[in-house]
Coordinates of C-alpha atoms and ligand atoms in Angstrom, one line a residue:
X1 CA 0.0 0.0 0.0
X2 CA 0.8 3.5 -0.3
X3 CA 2.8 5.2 2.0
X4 CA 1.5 8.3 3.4
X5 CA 4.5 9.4 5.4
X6 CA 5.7 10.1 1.9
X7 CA 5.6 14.3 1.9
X8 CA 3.9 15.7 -1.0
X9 CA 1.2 14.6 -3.9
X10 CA 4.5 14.6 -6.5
X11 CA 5.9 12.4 -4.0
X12 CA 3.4 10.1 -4.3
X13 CA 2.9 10.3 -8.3
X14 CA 7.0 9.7 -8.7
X15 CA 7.1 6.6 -6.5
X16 CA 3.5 4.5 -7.9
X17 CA 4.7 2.1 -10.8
X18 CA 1.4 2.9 -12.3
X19 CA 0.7 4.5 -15.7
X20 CA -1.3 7.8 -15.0
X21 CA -2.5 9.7 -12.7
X22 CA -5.3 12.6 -13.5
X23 CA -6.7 14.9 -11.2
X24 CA -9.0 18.1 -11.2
X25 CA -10.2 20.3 -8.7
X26 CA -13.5 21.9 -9.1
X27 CA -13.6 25.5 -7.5
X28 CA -17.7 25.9 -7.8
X29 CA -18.4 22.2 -5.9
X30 CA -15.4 22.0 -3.9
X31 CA -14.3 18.9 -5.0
X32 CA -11.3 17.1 -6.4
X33 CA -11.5 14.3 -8.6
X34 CA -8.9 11.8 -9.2
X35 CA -8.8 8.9 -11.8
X36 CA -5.8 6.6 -11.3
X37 CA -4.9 4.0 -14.3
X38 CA -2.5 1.2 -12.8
X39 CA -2.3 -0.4 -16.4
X40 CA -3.9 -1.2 -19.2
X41 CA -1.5 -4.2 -20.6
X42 CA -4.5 -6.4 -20.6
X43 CA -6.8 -3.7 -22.1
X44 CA -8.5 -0.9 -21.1
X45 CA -8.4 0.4 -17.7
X46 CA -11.3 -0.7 -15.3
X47 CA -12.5 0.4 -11.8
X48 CA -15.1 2.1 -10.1
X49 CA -16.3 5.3 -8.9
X50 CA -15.5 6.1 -4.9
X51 CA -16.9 8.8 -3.5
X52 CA -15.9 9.8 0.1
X53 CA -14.9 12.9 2.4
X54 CA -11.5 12.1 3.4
X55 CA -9.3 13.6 5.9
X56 CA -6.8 14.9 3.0
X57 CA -6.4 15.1 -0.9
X58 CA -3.0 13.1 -0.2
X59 CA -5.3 9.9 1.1
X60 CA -7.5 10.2 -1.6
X61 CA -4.8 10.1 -3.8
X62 CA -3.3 7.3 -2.3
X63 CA -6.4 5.4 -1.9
X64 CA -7.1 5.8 -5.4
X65 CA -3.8 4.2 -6.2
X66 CA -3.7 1.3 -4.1
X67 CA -7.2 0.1 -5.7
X68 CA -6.3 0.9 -9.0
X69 CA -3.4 -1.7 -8.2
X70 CA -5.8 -4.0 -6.8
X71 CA -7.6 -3.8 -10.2
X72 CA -5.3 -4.8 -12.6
X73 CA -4.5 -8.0 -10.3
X74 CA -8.5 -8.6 -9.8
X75 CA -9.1 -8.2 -13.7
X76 CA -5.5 -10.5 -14.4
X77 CA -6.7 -13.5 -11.9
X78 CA -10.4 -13.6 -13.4
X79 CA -8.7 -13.9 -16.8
X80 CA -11.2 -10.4 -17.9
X81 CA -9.3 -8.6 -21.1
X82 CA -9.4 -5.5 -18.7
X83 CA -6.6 -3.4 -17.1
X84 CA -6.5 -1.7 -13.7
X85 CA -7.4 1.6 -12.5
X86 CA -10.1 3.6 -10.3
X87 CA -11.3 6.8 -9.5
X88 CA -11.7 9.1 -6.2
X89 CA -14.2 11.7 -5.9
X90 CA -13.2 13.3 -2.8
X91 CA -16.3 15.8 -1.5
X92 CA -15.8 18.8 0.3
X93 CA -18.0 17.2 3.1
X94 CA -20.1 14.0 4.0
X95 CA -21.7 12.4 1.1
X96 CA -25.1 12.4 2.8
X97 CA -24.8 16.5 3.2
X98 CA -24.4 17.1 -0.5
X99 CA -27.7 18.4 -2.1
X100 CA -29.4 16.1 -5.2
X101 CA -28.1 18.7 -7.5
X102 CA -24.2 19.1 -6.3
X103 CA -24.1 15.5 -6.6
X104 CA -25.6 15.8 -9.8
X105 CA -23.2 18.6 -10.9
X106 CA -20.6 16.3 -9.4
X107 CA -21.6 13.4 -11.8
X108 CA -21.2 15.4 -14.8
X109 CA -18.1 16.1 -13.9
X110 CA -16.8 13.4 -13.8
X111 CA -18.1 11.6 -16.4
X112 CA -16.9 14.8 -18.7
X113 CA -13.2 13.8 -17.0
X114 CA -13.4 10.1 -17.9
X115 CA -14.4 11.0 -21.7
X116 CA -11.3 13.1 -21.8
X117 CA -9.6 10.0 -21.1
X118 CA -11.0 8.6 -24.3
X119 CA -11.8 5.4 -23.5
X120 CA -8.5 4.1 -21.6
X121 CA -10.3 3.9 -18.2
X122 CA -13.5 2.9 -17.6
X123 CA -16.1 3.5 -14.2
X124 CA -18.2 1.5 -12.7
X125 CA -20.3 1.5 -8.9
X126 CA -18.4 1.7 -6.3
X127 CA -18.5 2.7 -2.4
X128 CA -21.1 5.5 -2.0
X129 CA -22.0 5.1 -6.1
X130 CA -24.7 3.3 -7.6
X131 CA -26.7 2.2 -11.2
X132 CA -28.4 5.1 -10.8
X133 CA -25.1 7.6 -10.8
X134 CA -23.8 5.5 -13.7
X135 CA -26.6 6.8 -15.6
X136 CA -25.7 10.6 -14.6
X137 CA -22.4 9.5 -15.8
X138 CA -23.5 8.1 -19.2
X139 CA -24.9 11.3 -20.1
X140 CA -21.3 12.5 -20.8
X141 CA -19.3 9.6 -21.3
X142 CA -19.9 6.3 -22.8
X143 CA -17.0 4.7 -20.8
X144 CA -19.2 3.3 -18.1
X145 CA -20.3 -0.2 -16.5
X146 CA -23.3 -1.1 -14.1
X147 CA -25.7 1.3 -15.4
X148 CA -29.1 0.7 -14.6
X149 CA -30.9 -2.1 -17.0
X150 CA -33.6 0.3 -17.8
X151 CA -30.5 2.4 -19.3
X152 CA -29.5 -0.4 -20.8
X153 CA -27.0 -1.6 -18.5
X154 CA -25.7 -5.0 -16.1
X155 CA -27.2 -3.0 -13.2
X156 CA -25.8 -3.3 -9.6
X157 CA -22.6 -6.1 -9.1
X158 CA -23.6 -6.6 -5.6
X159 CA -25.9 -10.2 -6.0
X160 CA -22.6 -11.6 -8.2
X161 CA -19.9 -10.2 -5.5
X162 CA -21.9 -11.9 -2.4
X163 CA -21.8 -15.0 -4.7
X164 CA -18.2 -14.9 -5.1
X165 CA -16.9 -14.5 -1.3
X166 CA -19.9 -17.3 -0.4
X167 CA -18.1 -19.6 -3.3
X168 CA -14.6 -18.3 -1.7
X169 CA -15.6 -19.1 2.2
X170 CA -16.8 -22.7 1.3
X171 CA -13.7 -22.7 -1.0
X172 CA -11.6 -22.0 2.1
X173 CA -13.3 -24.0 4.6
X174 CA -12.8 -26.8 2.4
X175 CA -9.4 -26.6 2.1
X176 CA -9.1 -26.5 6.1
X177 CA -11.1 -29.7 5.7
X178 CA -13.9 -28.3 6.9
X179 CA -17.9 -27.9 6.4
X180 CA -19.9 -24.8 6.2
X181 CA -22.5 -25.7 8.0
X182 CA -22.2 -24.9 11.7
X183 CA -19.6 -22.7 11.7
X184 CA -19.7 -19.1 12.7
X185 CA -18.8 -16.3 10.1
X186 CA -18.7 -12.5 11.3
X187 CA -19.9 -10.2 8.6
X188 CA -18.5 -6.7 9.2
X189 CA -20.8 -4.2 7.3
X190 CA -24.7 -5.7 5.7
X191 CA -24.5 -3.2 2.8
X192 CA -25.4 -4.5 -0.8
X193 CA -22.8 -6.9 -0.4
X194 CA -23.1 -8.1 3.4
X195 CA -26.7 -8.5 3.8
X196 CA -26.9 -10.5 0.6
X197 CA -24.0 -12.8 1.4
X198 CA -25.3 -13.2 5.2
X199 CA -28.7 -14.7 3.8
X200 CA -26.8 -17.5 1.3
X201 CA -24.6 -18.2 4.7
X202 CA -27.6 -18.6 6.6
X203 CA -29.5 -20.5 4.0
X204 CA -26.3 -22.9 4.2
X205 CA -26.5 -23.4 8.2
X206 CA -23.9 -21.4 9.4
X207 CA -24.1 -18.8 12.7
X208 CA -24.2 -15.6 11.0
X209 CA -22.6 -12.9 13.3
X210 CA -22.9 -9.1 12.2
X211 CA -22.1 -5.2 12.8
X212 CA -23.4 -2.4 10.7
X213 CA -22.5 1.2 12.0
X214 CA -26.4 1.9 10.5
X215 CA -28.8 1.0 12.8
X216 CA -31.8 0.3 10.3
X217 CA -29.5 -2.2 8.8
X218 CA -28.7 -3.9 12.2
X219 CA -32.4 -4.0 13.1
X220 CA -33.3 -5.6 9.8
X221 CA -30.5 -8.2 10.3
X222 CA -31.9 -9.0 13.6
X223 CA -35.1 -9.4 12.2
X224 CA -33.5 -11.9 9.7
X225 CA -32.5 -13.9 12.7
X226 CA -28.6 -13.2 13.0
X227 CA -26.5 -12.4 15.8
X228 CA -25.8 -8.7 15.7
X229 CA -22.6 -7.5 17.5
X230 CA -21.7 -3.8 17.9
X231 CA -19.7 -2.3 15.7
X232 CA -16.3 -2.1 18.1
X233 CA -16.6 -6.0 18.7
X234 CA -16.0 -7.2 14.9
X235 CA -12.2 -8.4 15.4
X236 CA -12.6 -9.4 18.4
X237 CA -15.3 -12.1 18.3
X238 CA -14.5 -15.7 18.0
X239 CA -15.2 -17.3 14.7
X240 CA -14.4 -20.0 12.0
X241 CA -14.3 -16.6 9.5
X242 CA -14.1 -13.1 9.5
X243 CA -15.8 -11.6 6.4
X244 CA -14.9 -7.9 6.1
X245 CA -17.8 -6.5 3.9
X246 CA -17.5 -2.8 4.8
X247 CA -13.9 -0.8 4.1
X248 CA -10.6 -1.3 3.4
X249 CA -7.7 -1.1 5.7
X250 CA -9.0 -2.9 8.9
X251 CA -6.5 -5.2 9.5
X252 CA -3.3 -4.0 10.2
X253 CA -0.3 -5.7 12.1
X254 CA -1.6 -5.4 15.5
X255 CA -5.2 -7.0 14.4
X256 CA -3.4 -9.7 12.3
X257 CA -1.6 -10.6 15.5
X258 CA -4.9 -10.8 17.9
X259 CA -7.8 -11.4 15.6
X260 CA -10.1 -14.5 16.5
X261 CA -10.6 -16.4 13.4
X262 CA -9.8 -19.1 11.3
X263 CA -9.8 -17.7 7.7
X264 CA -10.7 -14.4 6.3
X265 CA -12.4 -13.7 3.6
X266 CA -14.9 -11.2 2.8
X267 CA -15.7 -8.6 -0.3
X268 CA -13.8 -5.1 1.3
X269 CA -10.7 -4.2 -1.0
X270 CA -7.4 -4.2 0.4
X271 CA -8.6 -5.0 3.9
X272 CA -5.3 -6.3 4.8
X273 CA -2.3 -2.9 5.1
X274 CA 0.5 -4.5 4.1
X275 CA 2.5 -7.5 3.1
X276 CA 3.7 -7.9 7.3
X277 CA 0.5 -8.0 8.7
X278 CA -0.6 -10.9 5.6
X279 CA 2.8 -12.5 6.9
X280 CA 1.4 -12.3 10.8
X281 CA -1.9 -13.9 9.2
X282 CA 0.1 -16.7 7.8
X283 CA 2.3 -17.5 10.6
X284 CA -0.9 -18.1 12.6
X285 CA -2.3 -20.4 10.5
X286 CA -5.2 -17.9 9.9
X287 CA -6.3 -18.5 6.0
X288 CA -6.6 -15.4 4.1
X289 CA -8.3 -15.8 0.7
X290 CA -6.8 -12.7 -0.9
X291 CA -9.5 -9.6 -1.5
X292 CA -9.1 -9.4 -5.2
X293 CA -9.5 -13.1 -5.9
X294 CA -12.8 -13.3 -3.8
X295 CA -14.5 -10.3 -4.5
X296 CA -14.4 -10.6 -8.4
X297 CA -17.8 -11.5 -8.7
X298 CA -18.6 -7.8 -9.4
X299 CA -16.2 -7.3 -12.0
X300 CA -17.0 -10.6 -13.8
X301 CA -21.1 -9.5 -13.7
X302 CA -20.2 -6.3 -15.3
X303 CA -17.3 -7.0 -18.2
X304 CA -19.0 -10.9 -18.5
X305 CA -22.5 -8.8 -19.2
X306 CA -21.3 -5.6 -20.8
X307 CA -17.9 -6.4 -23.2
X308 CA -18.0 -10.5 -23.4
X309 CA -22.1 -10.7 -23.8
X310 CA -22.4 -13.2 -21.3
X311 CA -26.2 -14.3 -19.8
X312 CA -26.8 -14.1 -16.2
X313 CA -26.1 -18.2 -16.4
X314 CA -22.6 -17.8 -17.9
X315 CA -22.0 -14.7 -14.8
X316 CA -23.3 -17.3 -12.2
X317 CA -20.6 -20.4 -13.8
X318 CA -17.4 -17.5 -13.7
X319 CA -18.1 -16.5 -10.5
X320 CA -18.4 -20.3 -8.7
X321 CA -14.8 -20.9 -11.0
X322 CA -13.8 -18.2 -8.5
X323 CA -13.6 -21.7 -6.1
X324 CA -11.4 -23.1 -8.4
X325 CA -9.0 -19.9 -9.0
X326 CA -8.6 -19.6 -5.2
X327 CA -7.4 -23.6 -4.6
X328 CA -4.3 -23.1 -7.3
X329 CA -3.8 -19.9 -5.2
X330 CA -3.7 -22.0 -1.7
X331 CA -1.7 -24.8 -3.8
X332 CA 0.7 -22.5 -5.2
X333 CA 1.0 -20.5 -1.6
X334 CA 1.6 -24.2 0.7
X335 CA 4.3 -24.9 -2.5
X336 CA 6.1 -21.4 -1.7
X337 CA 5.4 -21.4 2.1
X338 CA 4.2 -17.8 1.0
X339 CA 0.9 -15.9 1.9
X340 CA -2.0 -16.8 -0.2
X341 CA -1.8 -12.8 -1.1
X342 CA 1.9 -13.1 -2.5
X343 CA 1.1 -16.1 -4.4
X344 CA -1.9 -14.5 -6.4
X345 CA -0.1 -11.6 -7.0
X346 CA 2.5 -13.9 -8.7
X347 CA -0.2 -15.7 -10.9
X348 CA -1.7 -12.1 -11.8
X349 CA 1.7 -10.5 -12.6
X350 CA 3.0 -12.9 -14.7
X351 CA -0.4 -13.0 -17.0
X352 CA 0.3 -9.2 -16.8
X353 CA 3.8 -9.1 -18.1
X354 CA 2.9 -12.4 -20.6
X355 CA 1.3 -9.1 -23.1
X356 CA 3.6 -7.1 -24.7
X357 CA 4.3 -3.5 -23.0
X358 CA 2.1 -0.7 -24.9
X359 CA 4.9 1.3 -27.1
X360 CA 6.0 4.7 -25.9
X361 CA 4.5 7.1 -28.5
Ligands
NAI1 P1 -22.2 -0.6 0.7 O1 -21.7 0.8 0.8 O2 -23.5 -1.0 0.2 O3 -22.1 -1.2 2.2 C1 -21.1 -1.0 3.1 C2 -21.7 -1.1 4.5 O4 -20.7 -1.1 5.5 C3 -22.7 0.0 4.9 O5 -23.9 -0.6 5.3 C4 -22.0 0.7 6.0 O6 -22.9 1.3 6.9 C5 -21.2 -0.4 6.6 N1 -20.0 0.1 7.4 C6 -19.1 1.1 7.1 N2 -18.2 1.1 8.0 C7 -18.4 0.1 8.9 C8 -17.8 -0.3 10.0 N3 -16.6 0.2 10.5 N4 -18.3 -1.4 10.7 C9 -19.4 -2.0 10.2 N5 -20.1 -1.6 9.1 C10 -19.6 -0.5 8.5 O7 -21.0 -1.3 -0.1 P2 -21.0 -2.8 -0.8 O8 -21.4 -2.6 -2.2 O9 -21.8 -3.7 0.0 O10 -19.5 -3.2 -0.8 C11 -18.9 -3.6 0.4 C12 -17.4 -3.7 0.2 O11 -17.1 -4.6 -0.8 C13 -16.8 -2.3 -0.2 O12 -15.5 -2.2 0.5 C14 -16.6 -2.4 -1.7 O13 -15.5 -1.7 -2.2 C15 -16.3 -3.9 -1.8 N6 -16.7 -4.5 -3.1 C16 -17.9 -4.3 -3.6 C17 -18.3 -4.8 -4.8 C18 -19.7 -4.7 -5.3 O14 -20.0 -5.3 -6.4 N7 -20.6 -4.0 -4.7 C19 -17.3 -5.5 -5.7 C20 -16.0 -5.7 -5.0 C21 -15.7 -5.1 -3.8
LIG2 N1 -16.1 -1.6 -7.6 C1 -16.3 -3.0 -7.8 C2 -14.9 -3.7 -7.6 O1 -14.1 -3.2 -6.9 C3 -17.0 -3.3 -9.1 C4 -16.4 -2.9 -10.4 C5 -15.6 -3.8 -11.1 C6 -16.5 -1.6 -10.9 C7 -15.1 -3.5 -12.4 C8 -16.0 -1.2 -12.1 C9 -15.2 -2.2 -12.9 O2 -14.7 -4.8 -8.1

């Protein structure tokens, strides 16, 4: 990940491997847009759209980076003729405290950034964006996924993500030897994501534990018959697996050393900080199934539906081979006595660096 003790934005640009880095700052809305693209070896650049207040441009910068990384190794590992790259819209304040219309206007702009790009990135939903703000965004620019289906689009990626980490925890159970019925998962955060892949864990039998910060949601997932834990109690509640379905960047070094579970695996990219803390995972016999190999589900719904004119039926069969991509990750890991995280990284850099490097104009 990033470093953010690194001084300035330049810093930042000169040190990332990656191939661009665009960024505008809008006086009228306040806000600065960034659009990161890690590389487009394997074709275009792909990544969606993350709005969010954060604490400085820098982190917004470097967030932006790190999952425009995490792209190019998600597309590379799902075998998707896509490169890597994302966009940051970082808001003057709180999502929730923009007006309809400055999100709006917001939109627009964006979407009139990505067309500049002409075509060498391309958007999609992400954390606070949905089908709905694709179609804002498709007014300006055609370089979109994930619109709604009324606009002619896959729609949301949310069903096909929570179908990929519930393939990826049976995966992962299976190669400890074990069942999933009866054994407890935590699900941090019952957004699109959580509350779907909580129900297909319940269906199965397991003891479905969960936190939301929103209370609506943790009242509905009572309702539904889980156990809901408070918020500060996620990584510290005993369980067969953690499933981190809200943010990034909740398991640092001191977690990794304490956290109560067998395996971790959940949707949330780059939950894990850095390469130490998936060593401390490791060396604990804690089995992470690396982010971008479990949460491809999206990404295969919306390039399987929108580039490769797959049906829903031929989404459903990529996103269970998801099972299949994640034991040659744990094979290749036990063979190297390195962290599951390291090995897919290997498998998605070398299919990377197998296409030729785009010439230098
Ligand atoms: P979402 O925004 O619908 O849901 C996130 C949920 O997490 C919200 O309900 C929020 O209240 C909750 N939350 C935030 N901070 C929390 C905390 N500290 N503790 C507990 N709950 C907290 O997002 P969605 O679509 O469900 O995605 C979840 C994660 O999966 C995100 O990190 C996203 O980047 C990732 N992801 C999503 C994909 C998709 O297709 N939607 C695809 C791949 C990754
Ligand atoms: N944001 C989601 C992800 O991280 C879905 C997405 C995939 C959006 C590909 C755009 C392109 O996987």
């Amino acid at each position: 990940m990033t470093n953010l003790s690194d001084g300035s934005i330049l810093d930042q640009v000169h040190e990332w491997s990656g191939e661009l880095t665009a960024t505008r700052f809008d006086v009228e809305t306040g806000t600065h847009f960034i659009i990161r693209i890690d590389s487009t070896r394997r074709g275009p650049a792909a990544g969606g759209t993350r709005a969010a207040h954060y604490p400085s441009v820098l982190e917004a910068m470097a967030d932006a980076a790190d999952l425009a990384s995490a792209m190019t190794l998600k597309m590379a590992i799902s075998d998707l003729p896509m490169g890597g790259g994302k966009s940051v819209i970082a808001l003057p304040r709180p999502r929730s405290e923009l007006s309809p219309a400055q999100w709006t206007r917001i939109l627009e702009l964006h979407g009139d950034n990505i067309e500049k790009l002409r075509g060498s990135y391309w958007t999609g939903p992400d954390v606070n964006t949905n089908s709905a703000d694709m179609d804002v965004i498709a007014q300006r620019t055609s370089h979109v996924f994930g619109r709604s289906p009324e606009n002619g689009g896959a729609g949301s990626s949310a069903h096909n993500t929570a179908l990929g980490v519930f393939t990826s925890i049976e995966t992962t159970l299976a190669w400890q030897g074990r069942d999933l019925a009866g054994r407890t998962i935590v699900v941090q955060g019952l957004g699109a994501v959580g509350l779907d892949l909580a129900a297909m864990l319940f269906d199965a039998g397991a003891t479905v534990i969960v936190c939301d910060r929103d209370q609506v949601r943790s009242a509905i997932a009572e309702r539904l018959g889980y156990k809901v834990i408070r918020v500060e109690e996620a990584l510290s509640t005993p369980c067969d697996v953690f499933a981190p379905c809200a943010m990034g960047g909740v398991i640092d070094r001191n977690v990794a050393a304490s956290i109560p579970a067998g395996a971790i695996v959940g949707a949330a990219n780059n939950p894990v900080t850095d390469e130490h803390a998936e060593a401390i995972l490791m060396r604990r016999g804690i089995q992470y199934a690396p982010d971008f190999v479990a949460n491809a589900g999206g990404a295969l719904h919306l390039v399987g539906r929108e580039v490769l004119g797959w049906s829903e039926g031929a989404v459903q069969q990529a996103v269970r081979g998801i099972g299949k991509t994640l034991t040659e990750v744990f094979e290749l890991s036990a063979s190297l006595d390195n962290a599951p995280p390291a090995a897919a990284r290997q498998i998605a850099r070398q299919r990377v660096e197998s296409v030729p490097a785009p010439r230098r104009g």
